[in-house]
Structures are given as C-alpha cells and as structure tokens.
Coordinates of C-alpha atoms and ligand atoms in Angstrom, one line a residue:
M1 CA 24.0 -8.1 20.3
T2 CA 27.0 -5.9 20.3
E3 CA 28.2 -3.8 17.5
K4 CA 26.3 -0.8 16.3
L5 CA 26.2 -0.3 12.5
T6 CA 26.2 3.0 10.7
T7 CA 24.2 4.0 7.6
Q8 CA 27.3 3.3 5.5
D9 CA 26.8 0.2 3.3
T10 CA 30.3 -0.9 3.9
A11 CA 29.7 -1.0 7.7
V12 CA 26.3 -2.7 7.3
E13 CA 28.0 -5.3 5.1
T14 CA 30.0 -6.5 8.1
A15 CA 26.8 -7.6 9.8
T16 CA 26.4 -10.6 7.6
E17 CA 30.0 -11.5 7.0
D18 CA 30.3 -15.2 6.8
A19 CA 32.5 -16.4 9.6
D20 CA 33.8 -19.3 7.4
A21 CA 34.6 -16.9 4.6
A22 CA 36.3 -14.3 6.7
G23 CA 40.0 -14.0 6.2
R24 CA 40.2 -16.7 3.6
K25 CA 42.7 -15.8 0.9
L26 CA 42.2 -17.3 -2.5
D27 CA 45.1 -18.1 -4.7
A28 CA 42.8 -17.3 -7.6
Q29 CA 42.2 -13.8 -6.2
R30 CA 45.9 -13.1 -6.0
A31 CA 46.3 -14.2 -9.5
G32 CA 43.5 -11.8 -10.6
A33 CA 45.6 -8.9 -9.5
R34 CA 48.5 -10.1 -11.7
V35 CA 46.4 -10.2 -14.9
G36 CA 44.8 -6.8 -14.2
L37 CA 41.2 -7.8 -13.5
T38 CA 38.8 -5.4 -11.7
S39 CA 36.6 -6.8 -8.9
D40 CA 33.8 -6.7 -11.4
E41 CA 35.3 -9.3 -13.6
I42 CA 36.2 -13.0 -13.5
I43 CA 38.0 -15.3 -15.8
I44 CA 36.7 -18.8 -15.8
N45 CA 38.3 -21.9 -17.3
G46 CA 35.3 -24.0 -18.1
G47 CA 34.8 -27.7 -18.3
R48 CA 35.4 -28.7 -14.7
P49 CA 32.4 -30.3 -12.8
L50 CA 31.4 -28.4 -9.7
K51 CA 31.6 -30.7 -6.7
G52 CA 31.2 -30.1 -3.0
R53 CA 28.9 -28.6 -0.4
I54 CA 27.7 -25.0 -0.1
E55 CA 25.2 -23.3 2.2
V56 CA 22.2 -21.2 1.1
R57 CA 21.0 -18.6 3.6
G58 CA 17.8 -16.6 3.9
A59 CA 15.9 -15.6 0.8
K60 CA 16.7 -12.2 -0.7
N61 CA 13.0 -11.9 -1.5
L62 CA 12.0 -12.4 2.1
A63 CA 14.8 -10.9 4.2
T64 CA 14.5 -7.5 2.5
K65 CA 10.7 -7.4 3.2
A66 CA 11.1 -8.7 6.8
M67 CA 13.5 -5.8 7.4
V68 CA 10.8 -3.4 6.2
A69 CA 8.2 -5.1 8.4
A70 CA 10.4 -4.3 11.4
L71 CA 9.4 -0.6 10.9
L72 CA 5.8 -1.6 12.0
G73 CA 6.8 -2.8 15.5
K74 CA 6.9 -0.8 18.7
T75 CA 9.8 -2.9 19.9
P76 CA 13.0 -4.3 18.2
S77 CA 12.9 -7.2 15.9
V78 CA 15.5 -9.9 15.4
L79 CA 16.0 -11.4 11.9
R80 CA 18.2 -14.5 11.6
N81 CA 19.7 -16.1 8.5
V82 CA 20.1 -12.8 6.7
P83 CA 22.2 -13.2 3.5
N84 CA 25.2 -11.0 2.8
I85 CA 24.0 -9.5 -0.4
S86 CA 23.9 -6.0 -1.7
D87 CA 20.0 -5.8 -1.9
V88 CA 20.0 -6.3 1.9
R89 CA 22.5 -3.6 2.4
V90 CA 20.5 -1.2 0.3
V91 CA 17.4 -1.8 2.5
A92 CA 19.5 -1.5 5.7
G93 CA 20.8 1.8 4.4
L94 CA 17.3 3.1 3.8
L95 CA 16.1 1.9 7.2
A96 CA 19.0 3.5 8.9
L97 CA 18.2 6.8 7.1
H98 CA 14.7 6.6 8.7
G99 CA 16.2 6.2 12.2
V100 CA 16.1 2.4 12.5
L101 CA 19.1 1.3 14.6
I102 CA 20.6 -1.9 13.1
T103 CA 23.0 -4.0 15.1
K104 CA 24.6 -7.3 14.3
G105 CA 24.1 -10.3 16.5
D106 CA 26.6 -12.9 17.8
Q107 CA 25.6 -15.4 15.1
A108 CA 26.5 -14.7 11.5
G109 CA 23.5 -13.4 9.6
E110 CA 21.7 -12.3 12.8
W111 CA 20.4 -8.7 12.8
R112 CA 18.5 -6.6 15.4
L113 CA 16.4 -3.8 14.0
D114 CA 15.2 -1.2 16.5
P115 CA 12.5 1.1 15.2
S116 CA 12.0 3.0 18.4
N117 CA 13.2 6.3 16.9
V118 CA 11.8 6.2 13.4
E119 CA 12.0 9.6 11.8
V120 CA 11.5 11.4 8.5
A121 CA 14.6 11.0 6.3
H122 CA 16.0 13.8 4.2
Q123 CA 14.8 13.5 0.6
A124 CA 18.3 14.1 -0.8
D125 CA 19.6 11.2 1.3
I126 CA 16.8 8.9 0.1
D127 CA 17.5 10.0 -3.4
A128 CA 21.0 8.6 -3.1
H129 CA 19.3 5.2 -3.1
A130 CA 17.3 5.9 -6.2
G131 CA 17.5 3.2 -8.8
S132 CA 19.3 0.7 -6.5
S133 CA 16.4 -1.7 -5.7
R134 CA 12.7 -2.3 -5.9
I135 CA 12.2 -2.8 -2.2
P136 CA 11.7 1.0 -1.3
I137 CA 8.2 0.8 -2.7
L138 CA 7.3 -1.4 0.3
F139 CA 8.2 1.4 2.7
C140 CA 4.9 3.2 1.8
G141 CA 2.5 1.6 4.2
P142 CA 4.9 1.3 7.2
L143 CA 6.1 4.9 6.9
L144 CA 2.6 6.2 6.5
H145 CA 1.6 4.3 9.7
R146 CA 4.7 5.5 11.6
L147 CA 5.2 9.0 10.3
G148 CA 2.0 9.9 8.3
E149 CA 4.2 10.6 5.3
A150 CA 6.6 8.8 2.9
F151 CA 8.9 9.7 0.1
I152 CA 9.9 6.8 -2.2
P153 CA 12.7 7.2 -4.7
D154 CA 12.6 6.0 -8.2
L155 CA 13.0 2.2 -8.2
G156 CA 15.8 0.0 -9.5
G157 CA 16.1 -3.7 -9.8
C158 CA 16.7 -5.9 -12.8
R159 CA 15.7 -4.6 -16.2
I160 CA 13.6 -7.6 -17.1
G161 CA 10.4 -5.8 -18.2
D162 CA 8.4 -2.6 -17.6
R163 CA 7.9 -3.5 -13.9
P164 CA 5.2 -0.8 -13.3
I165 CA 3.9 -0.1 -9.8
D166 CA 0.3 0.6 -10.7
F167 CA -1.1 -2.3 -8.5
H168 CA 0.8 -0.9 -5.5
L169 CA -0.4 2.6 -6.0
D170 CA -4.0 1.6 -6.7
A171 CA -4.0 -0.5 -3.5
L172 CA -2.5 2.3 -1.4
R173 CA -5.2 4.7 -2.7
Q174 CA -7.9 2.3 -1.6
F175 CA -6.4 2.4 1.9
G176 CA -6.7 6.2 1.8
A177 CA -3.2 7.2 0.8
V178 CA -2.8 10.4 -1.3
I179 CA 0.0 10.0 -3.8
E180 CA 1.9 12.8 -5.6
K181 CA 4.4 12.1 -8.4
L182 CA 7.7 14.1 -7.9
P183 CA 10.6 14.4 -10.4
S184 CA 12.7 11.8 -8.5
G185 CA 10.1 9.6 -6.9
I186 CA 6.7 9.7 -5.2
S187 CA 5.4 11.4 -2.1
L188 CA 2.6 9.9 0.0
T189 CA 0.4 11.2 2.8
A190 CA -2.7 9.8 4.5
P191 CA -4.7 12.8 5.7
D192 CA -7.6 10.6 7.1
G193 CA -5.5 7.7 8.2
L194 CA -5.3 4.3 6.5
K195 CA -8.5 2.2 6.5
G196 CA -9.0 -1.4 5.6
A197 CA -10.1 -2.1 2.0
N198 CA -11.5 -4.6 -0.4
I199 CA -8.8 -5.1 -3.0
E200 CA -8.6 -7.4 -6.0
L201 CA -5.2 -7.5 -7.8
P202 CA -5.3 -7.8 -11.6
Y203 CA -2.5 -10.4 -11.3
P204 CA -1.1 -12.2 -8.2
S205 CA 1.8 -9.8 -7.9
V206 CA 4.3 -10.7 -5.2
G207 CA 5.2 -7.1 -4.5
A208 CA 1.6 -5.8 -4.5
T209 CA 0.6 -8.6 -2.1
E210 CA 3.4 -7.6 0.2
Q211 CA 2.3 -3.9 -0.1
V212 CA -1.2 -4.8 1.0
L213 CA 0.0 -7.0 3.9
L214 CA 2.4 -4.3 5.2
T215 CA -0.3 -1.7 5.0
A216 CA -3.4 -3.6 6.1
V217 CA -2.0 -5.0 9.4
L218 CA -2.2 -1.5 11.1
A219 CA -5.0 -0.1 9.0
E220 CA -8.3 0.5 10.8
G221 CA -10.8 -2.3 10.1
Q222 CA -10.7 -5.3 7.8
T223 CA -9.0 -5.9 4.5
E224 CA -9.9 -8.6 2.0
L225 CA -7.2 -9.2 -0.7
R226 CA -8.3 -11.3 -3.7
N227 CA -6.0 -12.8 -6.3
A228 CA -3.1 -12.5 -3.9
A229 CA 0.4 -14.0 -4.5
I230 CA 1.0 -17.1 -2.3
E231 CA 4.7 -17.6 -2.8
P232 CA 6.5 -19.3 0.2
E233 CA 8.2 -15.9 0.9
I234 CA 4.8 -14.3 1.2
V235 CA 3.7 -17.0 3.7
D236 CA 6.9 -16.4 5.6
L237 CA 6.2 -12.7 5.7
I238 CA 2.7 -13.5 7.0
C239 CA 4.3 -15.6 9.7
I240 CA 6.5 -12.7 10.7
L241 CA 3.5 -10.3 10.9
Q242 CA 1.5 -12.8 12.9
K243 CA 4.5 -13.0 15.4
M244 CA 4.2 -9.2 15.6
G245 CA 0.6 -9.4 16.6
A246 CA -1.2 -9.2 13.3
I247 CA -4.4 -11.1 12.5
I248 CA -4.1 -12.6 9.0
S249 CA -5.8 -15.6 7.5
M250 CA -5.0 -17.3 4.2
E251 CA -8.1 -18.5 2.7
P252 CA -8.7 -20.7 -0.4
N253 CA -8.5 -19.3 -3.9
R254 CA -5.8 -16.7 -3.3
V255 CA -7.8 -14.8 -0.7
I256 CA -6.0 -13.2 2.2
F257 CA -8.1 -11.7 5.0
I258 CA -6.5 -9.2 7.4
E259 CA -8.0 -7.7 10.6
G260 CA -6.2 -4.4 11.4
V261 CA -4.8 -4.1 14.9
P262 CA -3.9 -0.8 16.7
E263 CA -0.3 -1.8 17.3
L264 CA 2.4 -4.4 16.6
R265 CA 5.5 -5.5 18.5
G266 CA 8.9 -6.7 17.2
Y267 CA 9.5 -10.3 15.9
D268 CA 12.2 -12.9 16.2
H269 CA 12.4 -14.9 13.0
R270 CA 14.7 -17.1 10.9
A271 CA 14.3 -16.2 7.2
I272 CA 13.1 -18.9 4.9
F273 CA 15.9 -20.2 2.6
D274 CA 16.6 -18.7 -0.8
R275 CA 14.9 -21.1 -3.3
N276 CA 16.2 -19.1 -6.2
E277 CA 19.8 -19.5 -5.2
A278 CA 19.2 -23.2 -4.4
A279 CA 17.8 -23.8 -7.9
S280 CA 20.7 -21.9 -9.5
W281 CA 23.3 -24.1 -7.8
A282 CA 21.3 -27.2 -8.7
A283 CA 21.3 -26.0 -12.4
A284 CA 25.1 -25.5 -12.1
A285 CA 25.5 -29.0 -10.9
L286 CA 23.5 -30.4 -13.8
A287 CA 25.2 -28.2 -16.5
T288 CA 28.8 -28.9 -15.3
K289 CA 28.1 -32.6 -14.8
G290 CA 28.8 -32.0 -11.2
D291 CA 27.5 -33.0 -7.8
I292 CA 26.5 -30.2 -5.3
F293 CA 25.1 -30.6 -1.8
V294 CA 23.1 -27.4 -1.2
G295 CA 22.8 -27.0 2.6
G296 CA 19.9 -25.2 4.2
V297 CA 17.4 -26.1 1.5
E298 CA 14.0 -27.8 2.1
Q299 CA 12.0 -30.0 -0.3
E300 CA 8.5 -28.5 0.0
E301 CA 9.3 -25.1 -1.4
M302 CA 11.4 -26.7 -4.2
M303 CA 8.9 -29.4 -5.3
T304 CA 8.0 -27.8 -8.7
F305 CA 11.7 -27.3 -9.5
L306 CA 12.6 -30.8 -8.4
N307 CA 10.1 -32.3 -10.8
V308 CA 11.6 -30.4 -13.7
F309 CA 15.1 -31.2 -12.6
R310 CA 14.3 -34.9 -12.6
K311 CA 12.5 -34.7 -16.0
V312 CA 15.6 -33.1 -17.5
G313 CA 17.7 -36.0 -16.3
G314 CA 19.2 -34.7 -13.1
D315 CA 19.1 -36.6 -9.8
F316 CA 18.7 -35.4 -6.2
D317 CA 18.6 -36.7 -2.7
V318 CA 16.7 -34.9 0.0
H319 CA 18.4 -34.8 3.4
D320 CA 17.4 -33.1 6.7
D321 CA 19.9 -30.4 6.2
G322 CA 19.8 -29.8 2.5
I323 CA 19.5 -31.4 -0.9
R324 CA 22.2 -33.0 -3.0
F325 CA 21.9 -32.4 -6.7
W326 CA 23.9 -34.2 -9.3
H327 CA 24.2 -35.2 -13.0
P328 CA 23.9 -39.0 -13.0
G329 CA 25.5 -39.5 -16.4
G330 CA 23.8 -40.2 -19.7
E331 CA 22.0 -37.6 -21.9
L332 CA 19.9 -34.8 -20.6
K333 CA 16.3 -34.7 -21.9
P334 CA 14.4 -31.7 -23.3
V335 CA 11.4 -30.2 -21.5
V336 CA 8.6 -27.7 -22.1
I337 CA 8.2 -25.2 -19.3
E338 CA 5.8 -22.3 -18.7
T339 CA 6.9 -19.9 -16.0
D340 CA 4.1 -19.0 -13.6
V341 CA 3.3 -17.7 -10.1
H342 CA 3.5 -20.2 -7.2
P343 CA 3.0 -23.1 -7.2
G344 CA 4.1 -22.9 -10.9
F345 CA 7.7 -22.9 -12.2
M346 CA 9.3 -19.7 -11.1
T347 CA 10.4 -17.2 -13.6
D348 CA 13.7 -16.8 -11.6
W349 CA 14.5 -20.5 -12.2
Q350 CA 14.4 -20.5 -16.0
Q351 CA 17.7 -18.6 -16.8
P352 CA 20.0 -20.9 -14.9
L353 CA 18.3 -24.0 -16.2
V354 CA 18.5 -22.9 -19.8
V355 CA 22.2 -23.6 -19.8
A356 CA 21.6 -27.2 -18.9
L357 CA 19.0 -27.4 -21.6
T358 CA 21.6 -26.4 -24.3
L359 CA 23.2 -29.8 -23.4
A360 CA 19.9 -31.8 -23.6
Q361 CA 19.2 -34.1 -26.6
G362 CA 16.4 -32.4 -28.5
E363 CA 14.3 -29.3 -28.4
S364 CA 13.2 -27.6 -25.2
T365 CA 10.7 -24.7 -25.0
I366 CA 10.4 -22.1 -22.3
H367 CA 7.4 -19.8 -22.2
E368 CA 8.0 -16.8 -20.0
T369 CA 4.7 -15.5 -18.7
V370 CA 5.7 -13.3 -15.7
Y371 CA 8.1 -10.8 -17.3
E372 CA 8.2 -9.3 -20.8
N373 CA 11.9 -9.2 -21.2
R374 CA 13.6 -12.1 -19.5
F375 CA 15.4 -13.7 -22.5
G376 CA 18.1 -11.0 -23.0
F377 CA 20.6 -13.3 -21.4
T378 CA 20.3 -15.8 -24.2
D379 CA 22.3 -13.6 -26.6
A380 CA 25.5 -14.4 -24.7
L381 CA 24.7 -18.1 -24.7
V382 CA 24.2 -18.0 -28.5
K383 CA 27.6 -16.3 -28.8
M384 CA 29.0 -19.3 -26.9
G385 CA 27.5 -21.7 -29.4
A386 CA 24.0 -22.4 -28.0
D387 CA 21.2 -22.9 -30.4
I388 CA 18.4 -20.7 -28.9
V389 CA 15.7 -18.9 -30.9
V390 CA 13.6 -16.4 -29.1
Y391 CA 10.0 -15.8 -30.3
K392 CA 7.6 -12.9 -29.8
E393 CA 4.7 -15.3 -30.0
G394 CA 3.9 -17.1 -26.7
L395 CA 1.5 -19.8 -25.9
H396 CA -1.8 -19.6 -27.8
D397 CA -4.0 -19.4 -24.7
E398 CA -6.9 -16.9 -24.6
N399 CA -6.5 -16.5 -20.8
R400 CA -2.8 -15.7 -20.9
R401 CA -1.9 -12.5 -19.2
V402 CA 0.7 -11.4 -21.8
K403 CA -1.0 -11.9 -25.1
R404 CA 0.4 -11.5 -28.6
R405 CA 2.4 -8.4 -27.8
E406 CA 5.8 -7.3 -29.0
F407 CA 7.6 -9.1 -26.2
E408 CA 10.0 -12.0 -26.5
Q409 CA 7.9 -14.6 -24.7
A410 CA 9.2 -18.0 -25.8
A411 CA 12.6 -19.5 -26.2
V412 CA 13.3 -22.7 -28.1
I413 CA 16.6 -24.4 -27.1
T414 CA 18.0 -27.1 -29.3
G415 CA 20.7 -29.4 -28.1
P416 CA 23.1 -30.8 -27.4
V417 CA 25.8 -28.2 -28.3
H418 CA 29.3 -27.7 -27.0
L419 CA 29.5 -24.3 -25.5
R420 CA 32.7 -22.4 -26.2
G421 CA 34.3 -19.8 -23.8
A422 CA 33.6 -16.1 -24.7
D423 CA 33.7 -12.6 -23.2
I424 CA 30.3 -12.0 -21.8
E425 CA 28.6 -9.2 -19.8
V426 CA 26.1 -9.9 -17.0
P427 CA 22.7 -8.3 -18.0
D428 CA 20.7 -9.0 -14.8
L429 CA 20.8 -11.0 -11.6
R430 CA 19.5 -14.4 -12.7
G431 CA 20.7 -14.0 -16.3
G432 CA 24.1 -13.2 -14.8
F433 CA 24.2 -16.4 -12.8
S434 CA 23.3 -18.4 -16.0
H435 CA 26.3 -16.7 -17.7
L436 CA 28.5 -17.9 -14.9
I437 CA 27.1 -21.5 -15.3
A438 CA 27.7 -21.2 -19.1
A439 CA 31.3 -20.1 -18.6
L440 CA 31.8 -23.0 -16.1
T441 CA 30.4 -25.4 -18.6
A442 CA 32.1 -24.2 -21.7
E443 CA 35.3 -25.4 -23.3
G444 CA 38.1 -22.9 -22.9
Q445 CA 38.3 -19.5 -21.2
S446 CA 35.5 -17.0 -20.6
K447 CA 35.7 -13.5 -19.2
V448 CA 32.5 -12.5 -17.4
T449 CA 32.1 -8.8 -16.6
N450 CA 29.6 -6.7 -14.6
L451 CA 29.7 -9.2 -11.8
G452 CA 28.4 -6.7 -9.2
I453 CA 24.9 -7.4 -10.3
I454 CA 25.2 -11.0 -9.2
S455 CA 26.1 -9.9 -5.6
R456 CA 22.7 -8.3 -5.4
G457 CA 21.3 -11.8 -4.8
Y458 CA 24.0 -14.4 -4.4
E459 CA 25.9 -14.5 -1.2
N460 CA 29.6 -15.0 -1.4
F461 CA 29.3 -16.6 -4.8
I462 CA 33.0 -16.3 -5.6
E463 CA 33.8 -18.2 -2.3
K464 CA 31.3 -20.8 -3.2
L465 CA 32.8 -21.3 -6.7
H466 CA 36.1 -21.8 -5.0
L467 CA 34.6 -24.3 -2.6
L468 CA 33.1 -26.3 -5.5
G469 CA 36.4 -26.5 -7.3
A470 CA 35.8 -24.1 -10.1
D471 CA 38.9 -23.0 -12.1
F472 CA 38.9 -19.2 -12.2
V473 CA 40.9 -16.0 -11.7
Y474 CA 39.4 -13.2 -9.7
E475 CA 40.6 -10.1 -8.0
S476 CA 38.7 -9.2 -4.8
Ligands
LIG1 N1 3.2 -5.9 -12.2 C1 2.5 -4.9 -12.7 N2 2.1 -3.8 -11.8 C2 2.5 -3.8 -10.5 C3 3.3 -4.9 -10.0 C4 3.6 -5.9 -10.9 O1 2.1 -4.9 -13.9 O2 2.2 -2.8 -9.8 C5 3.7 -7.0 -13.1 C6 5.2 -7.0 -13.3 O3 5.6 -6.0 -14.2 C7 5.4 -8.4 -13.7 C8 4.4 -9.2 -12.9 O4 3.4 -8.2 -12.5 O5 5.2 -8.6 -15.0 C9 4.9 -9.8 -11.6 O6 5.5 -8.9 -10.8 P1 5.6 -9.1 -9.2 O7 5.0 -7.9 -8.6 O8 5.0 -10.4 -8.8 O9 7.1 -9.1 -9.0 P2 8.0 -8.3 -8.0 O10 7.4 -8.3 -6.6 O11 8.4 -7.0 -8.6 C10 9.3 -10.4 -7.0 C11 10.7 -10.7 -6.9 C12 11.2 -11.2 -8.3 C13 10.4 -12.3 -8.8 C14 8.9 -11.9 -8.8 C15 8.0 -13.1 -9.2 C16 11.5 -9.3 -5.2 C17 12.3 -8.2 -4.7 N3 11.5 -9.6 -6.5 O12 9.3 -9.2 -7.9 O13 12.5 -11.6 -8.1 O14 10.8 -12.7 -10.1 O15 8.5 -11.5 -7.5 O16 8.2 -14.2 -8.3 O17 10.8 -10.0 -4.4 C18 14.8 -11.8 -8.6 O18 15.0 -12.2 -7.4 O19 15.7 -11.9 -9.5 C19 13.5 -11.3 -9.0 C20 13.4 -10.6 -10.1

C-alpha cells in the first residue's frame, strides 16, 4: 500500500489502472485524431469476428457497494479486483468527501479504504456528485451509524424507467430514520438511533435489500427482511459484512435475518466477477461469429445465461480460469425470454443478446419485467436494419408486477437480417454495449457517439476491442 489518492476523480482513476493496458498506444487511436473524433466517439468497421482473450474484473454492482460497506468498519478495509470504471470513481469521490482515505495497493485493482476519520461532508461538494450514480442512496445507513446524519444528492444512473427509491425510504423509516426532502436531495437523521425492524419488500429490489443490510448490521436488535433480493452480488456483500463481524443468515424463501452488533471491523475481500460484463462479451462473440475467452468468469453465477446462450445456438467451454464463448457455425435459433430477478434471466443481459437474436432464424420475444423503459436501444438497431417491434402489452399473467401499463414491455425480434452500419448514439449502459455489438456485426461503417456512458460499467472496453481484433478508429 503506497500512494495516497485525492478526491479528484482523475487521481482516483489511477488506482485501478490496468498494468497491461498502461502505456499501450493504439494505431487506431492515433488515427482517431486524424479524422477529428472526440474521445466520446468511435468509428467501427463491422463484419469482423471478435477473437481472443479478455479479462473481466470485479462486478460494478458489488464493488461500489463494498466500498460503501467500508464506512461501517472501525478499521481499514481492503477490496481487491476493483474494476477501472467511472461508477467506482464516483463512489470513491463521495467516500473521500466523507473523510475516507483511499490508497491503491501494489496489485492492479487493489484498494485500501480507511474510514478512521469519517466526517460530515459539505453539502455543496456532495451536490457536485448529484445525478452521477445511484449508489449514493446506499450511504444512508452507514452515515447515520457513523455520523448521526446524512445528505444524499439527487440520484443518477441509467434512464431505464422511473427508478423510485420508495422501498429504500420506507425501510429506513422502519429503522427509525427521519427523512426530509430538500431541493437537491434528501437529508436524514436518527434522533433515537437505528433499531432492528421487520421489513417486507414489495419486490425483491437489489438496492433496497442492500440498503437494509447496510443499515441492519449495526442497528440495535434484530432485523427480518422478507422478499429480499438474492443476486450473487448480494450474497457477496453479505460475505463482506460477515467478514466485518456481522451476523447475517440467509434463510429459505427470500428471508434474510440480521442480528445487529455494536461494532464492525474492516474486511479483506476479492470482489465477485462482473457477470453482466461477461454476458455482454459472450453476446458479442455470438453476434460477430467470433470466439472469445472471457477470463475471471465462473459458471455458477452464469448458469441461467449459459442455458439461453446454448439455446440460441452459441457454444461454450467452462475452464478453471474463465469461460470460452463462440459461434459454432450454422444458424442461430430464436428464443422466448422473460427477464426476472435472480435466479432468472437478468434484465442487464437482454440488450446485448438482442443483437444476436436479430441474426437468428425466426421470431424471438423478450418480456422485460424489471424496468419499464429498457427497449429504447432497439430504435438504433431498427435504423441498422433490424426487424424489432416493441409492444406495450406484456405477458398476460395476473401476478406480474408490471401489469397492462403504458410501458414498452415486450420486444419481438424477427430474423435473420443483415445489419447495416449507421450513426448511432448510446442511450444507456447496457443498451450502449449492444450498440457497440451491432456496429461490430454490421456491414460497413458505424459511428457510435456518447461512449462515456459505457465506461460507467465496462472496464477498458476500447482496449478489449483492440485485443479482440475489432476494426475501429478511436481518439483517446
Ligand atoms: N424499485 C422501486 N422502488 C425502489 C427500488 C426499486 O419501485 O425503492 C423498482 C425499480 O424501479 C425497478 C425494480 O424495482 O423497476 C428493480 O430495481 P432494483 O432496486 O432491483 O434495482 P437497482 O438496485 O436500482 C441494480 C443494478 C442494476 C440492475 C438491477 C436489477 C446497481 C447499481 N444497479 O439496480 O444494474 O439492473 O439491480 O438486477 O446495482 C446496470 O448495471 O446496468 C444496472 C442497471
């Protein structure tokens, strides 16, 4: 552990700089300058299969929460396998504002988070982070425990639906928090301390489950959480909290039981791999008729995806150090998918896979049941020649959470089509990656703009495209 990092995002960024990537100059990048591209744009010449090996590091949706958990410890924590993505840098910036000392370790992706001097941050400084991520909402419980107060700026994140925080706020109130809405965020206090509660979530929300965990571990007494999310990233967070001294049991039927303890220590933990990134590269292998070894990936957390990948006509081999995904030749087959909470098919997997489905022989259907607005990315695919019709009527199931509302809930994709290159703009993180895949698959040239969104969740993706033999022009 050597170098101290400042609150500046640029400095924090160096903490996860990939040693392999450092200093590498791409011919493609130099060419980008010549054609006047900004660093937010890429020109892709499609039609070349992606082939080679890339590594996937820790999950965005765990690493950011693990960093928040470090606030709860009396002693420093060490998080390994931290990805170099902008969502991590946003959380690091917020932690630093609250007095957490962040230093980088000797290994790439190793961070030490020292919460010994946690302090109240200036509201104006926190405001500067408004709209940049959804993670700040998870600071509520830890800051209330550490400081007795919290200010949370307005949240950002992908615009893929309303994304309310009512489950979070209801749960915090049950612990005893008092919440005041301010013009640019919310302010919380806990005049009588935080006490264990009996909470039932209306839906197994990932974020609300994390909120309850991060609050209950130091709350006085016991907490029973029913209808909890049980995603692998949640289980990894529970492992972290247990290392810190928490007492948490996962019980059948989505029940999590937490016995509050008076204090926690720091943890030493390697973040679980990013299964969303893994699925994205797997989909890229399939759509480009390529062959990609995705290092750092494990089978168990990918089982649901692997089944669908095989049904569509992709092939894979599971190795100790990763999974190889490839297109074995022949026609791809259509599928019917309903996105769902774990262990169902993740909502984050559908966008990258849709590109491959445009090449399948026949009609595929995707029912999106987690978010109300996650088909916006299909407009660009249609512009590129895809046959995709999006419907406001979803599955006819009485028990469905999103009923017959005015949301685009189902997409019917008819293939095979030949995608043509086009100028397209990235709308959100996963939709953006699907645009990259579409451009890589299409005949001719595509210009993809608004690339910055993709770096929120995909580490060194330009480097990885280069390693996989993509034909592109980019200015770093
Ligand atoms: N919801 C509410 N009220 C709440 C909280 C959630 O109505 O208070 C609704 C949401 O609007 C949504 C559904 O419940 O319709 C599920 O939301 P959830 O809370 O489970 O999602 P999240 O915690 O906001 C995380 C990931 C998402 C991932 C979902 C589902 C992070 C930072 N984000 O979001 O990841 O899609 O769980 O697995 O962990 C991504 O990585 O691109 C991404 C969007």
